[in-house]
mmCIF file of C-alpha atoms and ligand atoms in Angstrom:
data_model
loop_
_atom_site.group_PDB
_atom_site.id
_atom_site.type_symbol
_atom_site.label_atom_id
_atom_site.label_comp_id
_atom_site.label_asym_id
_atom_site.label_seq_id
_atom_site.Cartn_x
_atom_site.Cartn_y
_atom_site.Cartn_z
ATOM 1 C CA UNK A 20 6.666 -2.986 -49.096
ATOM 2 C CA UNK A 21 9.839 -0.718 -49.185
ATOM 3 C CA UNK A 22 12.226 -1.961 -51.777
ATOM 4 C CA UNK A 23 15.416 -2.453 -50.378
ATOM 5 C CA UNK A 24 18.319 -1.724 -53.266
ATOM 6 C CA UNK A 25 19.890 -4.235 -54.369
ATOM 7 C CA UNK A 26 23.331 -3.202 -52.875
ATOM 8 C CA UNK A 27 22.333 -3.488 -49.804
ATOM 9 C CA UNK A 28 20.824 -6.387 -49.818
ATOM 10 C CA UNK A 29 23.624 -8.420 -48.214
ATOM 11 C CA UNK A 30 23.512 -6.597 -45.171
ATOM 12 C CA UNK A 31 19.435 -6.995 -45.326
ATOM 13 C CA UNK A 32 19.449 -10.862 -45.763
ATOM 14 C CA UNK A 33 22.479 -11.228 -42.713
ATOM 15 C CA UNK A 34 19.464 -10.513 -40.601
ATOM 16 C CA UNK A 35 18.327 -14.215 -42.091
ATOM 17 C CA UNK A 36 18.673 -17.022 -39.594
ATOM 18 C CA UNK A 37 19.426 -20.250 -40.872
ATOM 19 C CA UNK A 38 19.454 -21.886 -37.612
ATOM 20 C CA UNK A 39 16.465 -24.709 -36.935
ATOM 21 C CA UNK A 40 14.376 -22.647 -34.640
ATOM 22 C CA UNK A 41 13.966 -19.760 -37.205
ATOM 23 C CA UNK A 42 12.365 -20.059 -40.761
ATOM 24 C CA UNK A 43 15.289 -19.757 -42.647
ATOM 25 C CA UNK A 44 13.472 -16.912 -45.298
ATOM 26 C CA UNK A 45 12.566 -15.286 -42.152
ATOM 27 C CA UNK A 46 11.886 -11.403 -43.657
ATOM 28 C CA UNK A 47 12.779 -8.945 -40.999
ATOM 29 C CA UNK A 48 10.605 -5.793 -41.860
ATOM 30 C CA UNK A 49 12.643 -3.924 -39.313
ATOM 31 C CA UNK A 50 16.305 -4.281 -40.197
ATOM 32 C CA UNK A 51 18.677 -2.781 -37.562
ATOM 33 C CA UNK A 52 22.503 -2.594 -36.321
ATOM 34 C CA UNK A 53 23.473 -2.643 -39.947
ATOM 35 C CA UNK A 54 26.709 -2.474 -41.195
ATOM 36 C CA UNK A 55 26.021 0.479 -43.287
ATOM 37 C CA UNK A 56 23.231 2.578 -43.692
ATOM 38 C CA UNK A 57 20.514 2.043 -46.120
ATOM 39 C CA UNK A 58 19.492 4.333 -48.653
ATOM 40 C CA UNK A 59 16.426 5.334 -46.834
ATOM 41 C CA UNK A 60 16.756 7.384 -43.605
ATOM 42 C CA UNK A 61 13.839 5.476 -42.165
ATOM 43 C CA UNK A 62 10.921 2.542 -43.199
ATOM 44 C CA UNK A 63 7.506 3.378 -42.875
ATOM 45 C CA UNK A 64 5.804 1.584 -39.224
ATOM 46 C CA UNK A 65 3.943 -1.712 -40.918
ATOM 47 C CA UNK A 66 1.126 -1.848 -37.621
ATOM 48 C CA UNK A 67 -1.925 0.513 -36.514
ATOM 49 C CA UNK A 68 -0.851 2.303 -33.339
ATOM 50 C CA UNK A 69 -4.310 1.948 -32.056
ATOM 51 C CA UNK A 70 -5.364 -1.452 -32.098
ATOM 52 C CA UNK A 71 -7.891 -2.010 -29.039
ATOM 53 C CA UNK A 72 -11.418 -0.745 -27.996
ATOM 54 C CA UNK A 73 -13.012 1.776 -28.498
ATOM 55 C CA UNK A 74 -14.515 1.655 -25.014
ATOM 56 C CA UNK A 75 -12.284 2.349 -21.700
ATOM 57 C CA UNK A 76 -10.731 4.526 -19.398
ATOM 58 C CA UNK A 77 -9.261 6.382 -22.150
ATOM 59 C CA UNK A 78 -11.385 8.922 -23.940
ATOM 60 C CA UNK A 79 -12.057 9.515 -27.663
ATOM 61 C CA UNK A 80 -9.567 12.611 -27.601
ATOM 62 C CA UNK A 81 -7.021 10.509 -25.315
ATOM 63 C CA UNK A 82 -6.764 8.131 -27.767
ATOM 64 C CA UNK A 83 -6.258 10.355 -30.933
ATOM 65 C CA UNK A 84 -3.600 12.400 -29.100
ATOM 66 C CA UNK A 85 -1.715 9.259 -28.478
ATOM 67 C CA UNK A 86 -2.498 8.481 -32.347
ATOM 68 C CA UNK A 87 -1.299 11.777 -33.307
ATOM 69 C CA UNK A 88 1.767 12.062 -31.111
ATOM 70 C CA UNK A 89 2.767 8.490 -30.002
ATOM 71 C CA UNK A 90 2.267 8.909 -26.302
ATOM 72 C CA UNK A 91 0.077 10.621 -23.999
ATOM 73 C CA UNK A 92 0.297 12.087 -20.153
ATOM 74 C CA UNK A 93 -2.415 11.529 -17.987
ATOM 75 C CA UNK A 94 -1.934 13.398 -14.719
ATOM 76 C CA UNK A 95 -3.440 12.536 -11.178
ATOM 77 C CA UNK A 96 -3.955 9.016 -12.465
ATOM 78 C CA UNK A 97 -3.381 7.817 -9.204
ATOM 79 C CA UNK A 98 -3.871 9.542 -5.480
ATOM 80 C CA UNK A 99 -1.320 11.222 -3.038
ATOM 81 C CA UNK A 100 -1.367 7.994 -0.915
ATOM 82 C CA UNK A 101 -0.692 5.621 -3.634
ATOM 83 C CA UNK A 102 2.029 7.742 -4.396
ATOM 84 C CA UNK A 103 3.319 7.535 -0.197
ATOM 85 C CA UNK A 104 2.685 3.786 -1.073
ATOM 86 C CA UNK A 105 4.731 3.444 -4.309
ATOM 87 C CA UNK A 106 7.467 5.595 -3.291
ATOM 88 C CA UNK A 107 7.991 3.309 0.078
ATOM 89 C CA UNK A 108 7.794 0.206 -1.650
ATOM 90 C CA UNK A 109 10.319 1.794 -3.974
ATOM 91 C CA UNK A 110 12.719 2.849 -1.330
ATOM 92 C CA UNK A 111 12.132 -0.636 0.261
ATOM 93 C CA UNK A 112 13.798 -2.668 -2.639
ATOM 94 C CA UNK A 113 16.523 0.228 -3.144
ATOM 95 C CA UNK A 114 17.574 -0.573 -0.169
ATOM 96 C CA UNK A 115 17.521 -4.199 -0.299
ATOM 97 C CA UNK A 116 21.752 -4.771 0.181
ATOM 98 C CA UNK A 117 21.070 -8.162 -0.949
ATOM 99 C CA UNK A 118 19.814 -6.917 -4.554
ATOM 100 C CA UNK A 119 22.809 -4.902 -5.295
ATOM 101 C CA UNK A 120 25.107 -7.093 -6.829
ATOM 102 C CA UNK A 121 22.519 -8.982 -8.839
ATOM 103 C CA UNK A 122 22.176 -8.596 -12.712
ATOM 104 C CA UNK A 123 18.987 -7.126 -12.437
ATOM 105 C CA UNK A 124 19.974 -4.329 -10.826
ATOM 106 C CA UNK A 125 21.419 -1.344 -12.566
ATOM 107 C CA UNK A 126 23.838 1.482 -11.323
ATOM 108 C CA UNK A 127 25.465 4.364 -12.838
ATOM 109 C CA UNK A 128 27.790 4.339 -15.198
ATOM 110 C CA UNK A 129 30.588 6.665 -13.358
ATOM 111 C CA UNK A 130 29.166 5.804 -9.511
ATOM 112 C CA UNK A 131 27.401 2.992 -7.395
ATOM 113 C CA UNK A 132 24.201 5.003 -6.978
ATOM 114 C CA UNK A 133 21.121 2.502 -8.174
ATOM 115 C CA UNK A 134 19.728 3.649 -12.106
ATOM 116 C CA UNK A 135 17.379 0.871 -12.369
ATOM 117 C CA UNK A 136 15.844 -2.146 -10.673
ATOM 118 C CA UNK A 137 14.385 -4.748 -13.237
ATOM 119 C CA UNK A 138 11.482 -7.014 -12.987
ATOM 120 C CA UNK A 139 9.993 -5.525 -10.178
ATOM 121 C CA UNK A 140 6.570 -7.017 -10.338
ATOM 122 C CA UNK A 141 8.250 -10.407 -9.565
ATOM 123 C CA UNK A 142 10.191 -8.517 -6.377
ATOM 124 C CA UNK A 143 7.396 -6.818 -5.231
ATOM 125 C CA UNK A 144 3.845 -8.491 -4.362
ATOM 126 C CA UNK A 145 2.675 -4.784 -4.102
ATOM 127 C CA UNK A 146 4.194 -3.758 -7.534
ATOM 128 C CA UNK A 147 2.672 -7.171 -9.215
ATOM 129 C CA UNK A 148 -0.943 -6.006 -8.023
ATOM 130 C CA UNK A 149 -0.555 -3.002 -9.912
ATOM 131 C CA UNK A 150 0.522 -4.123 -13.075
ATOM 132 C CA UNK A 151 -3.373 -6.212 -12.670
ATOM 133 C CA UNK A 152 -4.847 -2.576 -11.568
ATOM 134 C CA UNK A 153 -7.957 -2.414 -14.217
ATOM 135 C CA UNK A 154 -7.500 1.577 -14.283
ATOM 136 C CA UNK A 155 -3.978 0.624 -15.870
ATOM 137 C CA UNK A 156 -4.772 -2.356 -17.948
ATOM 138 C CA UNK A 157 -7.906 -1.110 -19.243
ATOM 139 C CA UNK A 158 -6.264 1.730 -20.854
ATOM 140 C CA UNK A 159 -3.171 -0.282 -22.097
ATOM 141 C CA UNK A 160 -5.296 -2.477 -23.771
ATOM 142 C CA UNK A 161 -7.506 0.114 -25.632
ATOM 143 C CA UNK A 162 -3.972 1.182 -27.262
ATOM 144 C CA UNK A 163 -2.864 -2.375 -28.223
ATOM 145 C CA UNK A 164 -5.712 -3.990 -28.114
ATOM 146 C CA UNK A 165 -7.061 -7.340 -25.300
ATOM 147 C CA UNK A 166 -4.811 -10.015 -24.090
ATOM 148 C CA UNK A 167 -1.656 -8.275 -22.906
ATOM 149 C CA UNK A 168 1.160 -9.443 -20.196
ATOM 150 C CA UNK A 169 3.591 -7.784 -18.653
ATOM 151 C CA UNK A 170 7.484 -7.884 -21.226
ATOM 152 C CA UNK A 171 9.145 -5.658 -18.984
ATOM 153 C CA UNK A 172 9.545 -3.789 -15.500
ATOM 154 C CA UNK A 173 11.748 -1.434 -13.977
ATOM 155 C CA UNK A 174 11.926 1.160 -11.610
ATOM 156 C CA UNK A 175 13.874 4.227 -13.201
ATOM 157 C CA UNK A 176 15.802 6.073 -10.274
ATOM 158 C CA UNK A 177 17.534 9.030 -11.374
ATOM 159 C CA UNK A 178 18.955 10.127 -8.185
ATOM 160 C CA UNK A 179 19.469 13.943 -7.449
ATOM 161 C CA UNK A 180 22.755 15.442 -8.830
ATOM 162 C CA UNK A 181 24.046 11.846 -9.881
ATOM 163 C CA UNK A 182 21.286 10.449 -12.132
ATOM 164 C CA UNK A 183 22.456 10.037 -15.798
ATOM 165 C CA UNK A 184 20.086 10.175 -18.695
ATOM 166 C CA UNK A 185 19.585 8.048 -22.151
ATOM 167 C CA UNK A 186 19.921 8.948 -25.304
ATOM 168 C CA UNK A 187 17.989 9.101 -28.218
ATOM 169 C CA UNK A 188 16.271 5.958 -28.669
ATOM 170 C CA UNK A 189 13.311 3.428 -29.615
ATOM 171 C CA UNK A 190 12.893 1.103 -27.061
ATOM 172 C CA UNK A 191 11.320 -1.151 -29.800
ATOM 173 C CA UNK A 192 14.666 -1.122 -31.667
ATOM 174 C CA UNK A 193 16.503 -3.024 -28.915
ATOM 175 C CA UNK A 194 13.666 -5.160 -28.043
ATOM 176 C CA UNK A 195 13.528 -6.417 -31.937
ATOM 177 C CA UNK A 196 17.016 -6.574 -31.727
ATOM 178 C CA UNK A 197 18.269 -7.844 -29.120
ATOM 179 C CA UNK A 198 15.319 -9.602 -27.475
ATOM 180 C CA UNK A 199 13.029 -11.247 -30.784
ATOM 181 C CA UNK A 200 10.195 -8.580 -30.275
ATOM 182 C CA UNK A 201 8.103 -9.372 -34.088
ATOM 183 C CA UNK A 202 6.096 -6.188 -34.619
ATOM 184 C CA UNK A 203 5.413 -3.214 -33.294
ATOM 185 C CA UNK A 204 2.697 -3.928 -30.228
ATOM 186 C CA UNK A 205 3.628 -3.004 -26.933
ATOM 187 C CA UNK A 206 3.302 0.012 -25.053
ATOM 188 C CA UNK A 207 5.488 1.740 -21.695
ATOM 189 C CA UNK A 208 3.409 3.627 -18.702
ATOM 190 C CA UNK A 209 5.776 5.250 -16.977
ATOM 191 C CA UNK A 210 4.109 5.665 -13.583
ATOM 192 C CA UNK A 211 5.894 8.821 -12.022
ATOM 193 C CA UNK A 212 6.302 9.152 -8.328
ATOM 194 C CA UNK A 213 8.215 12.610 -7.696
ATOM 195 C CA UNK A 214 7.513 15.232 -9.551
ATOM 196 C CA UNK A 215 9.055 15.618 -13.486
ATOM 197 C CA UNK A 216 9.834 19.036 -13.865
ATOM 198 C CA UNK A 217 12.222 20.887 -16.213
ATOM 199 C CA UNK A 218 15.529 20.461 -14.174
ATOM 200 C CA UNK A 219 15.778 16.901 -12.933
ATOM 201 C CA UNK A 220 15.881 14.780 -16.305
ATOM 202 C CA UNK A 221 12.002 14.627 -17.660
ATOM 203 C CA UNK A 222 11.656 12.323 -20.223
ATOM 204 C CA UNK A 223 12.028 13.807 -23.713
ATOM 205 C CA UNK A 224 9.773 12.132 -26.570
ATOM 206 C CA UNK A 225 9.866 13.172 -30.777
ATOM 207 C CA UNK A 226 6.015 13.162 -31.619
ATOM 208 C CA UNK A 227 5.459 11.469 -34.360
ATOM 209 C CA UNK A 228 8.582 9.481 -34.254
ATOM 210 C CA UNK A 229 6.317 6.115 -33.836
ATOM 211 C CA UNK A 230 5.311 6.157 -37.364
ATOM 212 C CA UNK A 231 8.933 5.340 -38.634
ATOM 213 C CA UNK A 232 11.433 2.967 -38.087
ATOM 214 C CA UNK A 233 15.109 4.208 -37.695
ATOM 215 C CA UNK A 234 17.445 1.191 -38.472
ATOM 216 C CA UNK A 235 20.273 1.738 -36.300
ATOM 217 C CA UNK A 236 24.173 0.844 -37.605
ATOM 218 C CA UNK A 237 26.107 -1.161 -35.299
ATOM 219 C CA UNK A 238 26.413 -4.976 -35.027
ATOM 220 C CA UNK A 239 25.327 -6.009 -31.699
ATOM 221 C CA UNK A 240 28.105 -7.318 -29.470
ATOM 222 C CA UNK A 241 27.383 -10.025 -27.054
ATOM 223 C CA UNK A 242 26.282 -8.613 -23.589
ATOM 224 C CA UNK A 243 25.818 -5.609 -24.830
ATOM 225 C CA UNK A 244 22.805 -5.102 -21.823
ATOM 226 C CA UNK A 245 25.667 -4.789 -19.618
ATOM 227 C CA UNK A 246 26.775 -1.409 -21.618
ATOM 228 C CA UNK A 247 23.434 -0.474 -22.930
ATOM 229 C CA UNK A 248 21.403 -0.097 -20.042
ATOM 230 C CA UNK A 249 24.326 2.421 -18.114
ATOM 231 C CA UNK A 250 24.672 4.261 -21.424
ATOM 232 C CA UNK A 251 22.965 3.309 -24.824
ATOM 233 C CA UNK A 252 25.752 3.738 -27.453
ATOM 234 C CA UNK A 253 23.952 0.922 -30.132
ATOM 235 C CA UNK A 254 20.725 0.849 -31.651
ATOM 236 C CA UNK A 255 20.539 5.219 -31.326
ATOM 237 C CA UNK A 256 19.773 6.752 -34.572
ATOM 238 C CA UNK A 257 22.036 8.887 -36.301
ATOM 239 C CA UNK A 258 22.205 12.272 -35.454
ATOM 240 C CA UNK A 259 21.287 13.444 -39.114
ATOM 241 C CA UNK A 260 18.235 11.575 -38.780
ATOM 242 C CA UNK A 261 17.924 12.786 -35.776
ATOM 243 C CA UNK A 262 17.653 16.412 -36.962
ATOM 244 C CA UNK A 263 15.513 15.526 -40.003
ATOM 245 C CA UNK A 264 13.102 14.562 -37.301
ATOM 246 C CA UNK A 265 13.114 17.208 -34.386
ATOM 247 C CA UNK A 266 13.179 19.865 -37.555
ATOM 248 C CA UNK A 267 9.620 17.914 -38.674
ATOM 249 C CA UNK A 268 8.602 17.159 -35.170
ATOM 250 C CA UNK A 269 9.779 18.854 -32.369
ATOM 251 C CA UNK A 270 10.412 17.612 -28.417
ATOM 252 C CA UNK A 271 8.171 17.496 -25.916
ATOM 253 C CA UNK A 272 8.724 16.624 -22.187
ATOM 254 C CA UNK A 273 5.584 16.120 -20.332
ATOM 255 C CA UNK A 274 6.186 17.327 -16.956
ATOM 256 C CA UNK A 275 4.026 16.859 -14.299
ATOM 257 C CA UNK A 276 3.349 16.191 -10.616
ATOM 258 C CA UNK A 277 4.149 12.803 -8.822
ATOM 259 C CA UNK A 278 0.699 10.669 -9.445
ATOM 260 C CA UNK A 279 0.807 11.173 -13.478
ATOM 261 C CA UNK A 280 0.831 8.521 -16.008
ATOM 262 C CA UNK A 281 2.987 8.458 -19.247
ATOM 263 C CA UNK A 282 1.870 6.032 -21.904
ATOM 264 C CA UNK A 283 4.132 5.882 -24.827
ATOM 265 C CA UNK A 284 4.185 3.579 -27.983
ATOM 266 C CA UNK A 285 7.019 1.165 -28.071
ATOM 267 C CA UNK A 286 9.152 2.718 -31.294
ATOM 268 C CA UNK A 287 8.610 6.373 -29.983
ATOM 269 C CA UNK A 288 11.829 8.104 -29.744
ATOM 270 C CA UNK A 289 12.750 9.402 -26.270
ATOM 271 C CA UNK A 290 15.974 9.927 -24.551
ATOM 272 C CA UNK A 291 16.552 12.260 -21.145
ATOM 273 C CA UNK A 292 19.083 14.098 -19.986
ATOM 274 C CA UNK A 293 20.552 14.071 -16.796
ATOM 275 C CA UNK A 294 19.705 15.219 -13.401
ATOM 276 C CA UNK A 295 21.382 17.967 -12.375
ATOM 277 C CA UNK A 296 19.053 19.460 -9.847
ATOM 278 C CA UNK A 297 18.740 17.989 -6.174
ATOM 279 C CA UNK A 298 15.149 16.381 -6.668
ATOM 280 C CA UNK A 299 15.257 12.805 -7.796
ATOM 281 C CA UNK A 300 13.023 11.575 -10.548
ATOM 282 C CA UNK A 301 11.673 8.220 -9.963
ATOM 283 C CA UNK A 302 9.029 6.030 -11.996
ATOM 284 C CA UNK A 303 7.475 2.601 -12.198
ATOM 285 C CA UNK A 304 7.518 1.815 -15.736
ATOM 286 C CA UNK A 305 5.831 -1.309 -17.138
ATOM 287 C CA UNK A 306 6.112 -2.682 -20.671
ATOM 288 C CA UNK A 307 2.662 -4.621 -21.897
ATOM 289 C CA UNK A 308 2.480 -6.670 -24.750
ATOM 290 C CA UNK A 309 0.392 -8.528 -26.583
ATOM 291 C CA UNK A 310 0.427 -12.084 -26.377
ATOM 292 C CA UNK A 311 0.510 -12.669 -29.716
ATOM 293 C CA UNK A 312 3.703 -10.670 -30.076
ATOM 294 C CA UNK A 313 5.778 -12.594 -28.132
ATOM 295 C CA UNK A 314 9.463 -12.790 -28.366
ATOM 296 C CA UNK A 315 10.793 -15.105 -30.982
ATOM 297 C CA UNK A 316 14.569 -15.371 -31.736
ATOM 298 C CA UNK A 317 16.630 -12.117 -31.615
ATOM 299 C CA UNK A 318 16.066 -10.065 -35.050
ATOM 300 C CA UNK A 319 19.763 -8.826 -35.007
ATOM 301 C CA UNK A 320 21.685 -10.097 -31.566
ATOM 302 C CA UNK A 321 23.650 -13.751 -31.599
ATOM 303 C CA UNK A 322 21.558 -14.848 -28.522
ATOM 304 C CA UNK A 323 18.776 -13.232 -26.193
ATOM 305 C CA UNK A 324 19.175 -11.016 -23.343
ATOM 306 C CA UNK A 325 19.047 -12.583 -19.607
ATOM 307 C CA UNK A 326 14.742 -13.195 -18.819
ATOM 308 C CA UNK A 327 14.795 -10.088 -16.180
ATOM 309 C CA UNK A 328 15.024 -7.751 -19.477
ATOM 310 C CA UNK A 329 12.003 -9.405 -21.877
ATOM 311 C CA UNK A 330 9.628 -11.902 -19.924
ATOM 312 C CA UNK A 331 6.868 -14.231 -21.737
ATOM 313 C CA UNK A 332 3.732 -14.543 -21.594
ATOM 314 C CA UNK A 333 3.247 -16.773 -18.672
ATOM 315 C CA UNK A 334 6.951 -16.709 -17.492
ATOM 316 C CA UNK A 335 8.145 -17.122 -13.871
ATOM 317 C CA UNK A 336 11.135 -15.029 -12.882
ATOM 318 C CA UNK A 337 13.262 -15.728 -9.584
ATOM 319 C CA UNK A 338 15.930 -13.268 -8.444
HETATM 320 O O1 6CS B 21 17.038 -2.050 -23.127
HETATM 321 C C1 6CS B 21 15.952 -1.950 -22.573
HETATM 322 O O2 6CS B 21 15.107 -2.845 -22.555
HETATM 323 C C2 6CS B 21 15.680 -0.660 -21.805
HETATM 324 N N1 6CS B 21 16.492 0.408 -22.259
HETATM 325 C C3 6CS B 21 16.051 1.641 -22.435
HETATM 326 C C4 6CS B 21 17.018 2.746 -22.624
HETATM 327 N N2 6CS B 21 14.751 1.941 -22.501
HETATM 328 C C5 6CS B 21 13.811 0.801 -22.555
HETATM 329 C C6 6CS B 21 14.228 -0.364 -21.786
HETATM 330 O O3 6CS B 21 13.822 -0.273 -20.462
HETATM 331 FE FE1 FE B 22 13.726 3.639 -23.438
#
């Protein structure tokens, strides 16, 4: 158990809740949006990062690269007209006027071109079917083990010229944060439909970077989704840390053609940058969990995000 000093343990213990829903001594091995830093750049990950069976899809060496490295590219996982399919039902809801406006919808920060879509398994009866496609599920669940749903979906659309990118961050961060996500048991497969090459935005992952947890400074504002997901400014780590970690590390930016499949463990660090060149760079990208892991109440956010950002287990979602 890392000792936190003494000092600091006021800003530690604000992450108690003393409300009735929450046990009041509720210990929060992942302290994050601080007030000041603690002495320790980073806390050590508490959970395996393999947790599932052995048997799958995924082969021996698949599984101990994603060990090694906290996320692993599978090209060609699907076929050229899956892809034709995707990428129409993808255009389909861009285009849907009546979507634009809506909260789950996301544009750029400095235009009205669409960034992201949100829980596009509940728009999309086409999109729903794959998030049940075996060849997807069976592999998800070798990494975090049986009994998984769906916490998140979004379609990524980083359009030529205009699309922005994200910086340095763990999704698993905000999702403690800011949606209640316990431990560290969910994974993103990032299903890309045009091709990620080295000019339009690829994402960029630290290997390794799953194996520690970078509390973030920053007290979370409310509706700070409405900021965040245009241009993360909270829950990034410091750029110190930053460089202790490429220097140890490295980047890597899987690139590959339309069809491949990105899995990456929910507290790897990844950021993009933007698209400059005139291809766009589209994905699915669906966040399992496991059941057991569902969200409880917000580790360091005053209330939880709207339900298209962090669904349950067996949750409905209407636009
Ligand atoms: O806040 C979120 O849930 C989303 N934000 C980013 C930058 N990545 C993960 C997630 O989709
Ligand atoms: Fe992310």
């Amino acid at each position: 158990m890392v000792q936190v000093h003494a000092t600091k343990r006021r800003d530690y213990q604000r992450n108690e809740f003393d409300n009735e829903n929450t046990a009041i001594t509720q210990r929060d091995p992942y302290p994050t949006r601080l007030r000041e830093p603690l002495e320790e750049p980073w806390l050590a990950r508490q959970e395996e990062v393999i947790r599932g069976p052995a048997q799958g899809p995924l082969s021996q060496e698949q599984l101990e690269s994603f060990e090694r490295d906290g996320f692993l590219f599978i090209p060609d996982f699907i076929d050229s007209d899956e892809i034709a399919d995707y990428t129409r039902e993808l255009n389909a809801l861009l285009e849907r006027d009546d979507f634009r406006d809506k909260d789950f919808t996301i544009t750029e920060p400095h235009s009205d071109e669409i960034r992201s879509i949100f829980a596009v398994h509940f728009l999309s009866e086409k999109f729903r079917r794959l998030t049940e496609d075996p060849r997807l599920v069976k592999s998800v669940e070798q990494l975090i083990g049986e009994d998984v749903y769906v916490h998140q979906a979004r379609i990524n659309y980083k359009p030529g010229f205009e699309g922005k990118g994200f910086d340095w961050h763990s999704d698993f961060e905000t999702w403690h944060a800011e949606d209640g996500m316990p431990r560290m048991n969910a994974v993103s497969a990032s299903l890309i439909l045009t091709d990620n090459h080295e000019f339009n935005g690829p994402l960029m992952l630290v290997p390794g970077s799953h194996r520690v947890f970078v509390p973030c400074l920053g007290e979370t504002p409310d509706d700070n989704h409405k900021a965040s997901l245009k241009k993360q400014e909270l829950g990034v780590p410091s750029r110190e840390v930053m460089e202790k970690l490429v220097a140890e590390h490295g980047i890597q930016a899987p690139k590959g053609r339309a069809g491949g499949l990105l899995l990456f463990d929910c507290n790897t660090l990844h950021g993009s940058n933007a698209n400059m060149s005139p291809d766009p760079r589209s994905n699915i990208f669906f966040v399992f969990n496991r059941r057991d892991n569902a969200m409880q109440a917000p580790f360091a956010a005053s209330k939880h995000r709207p339900d298209f950002l962090a669904h349950t287990p067996d949750g409905q979602w209407r636009s």
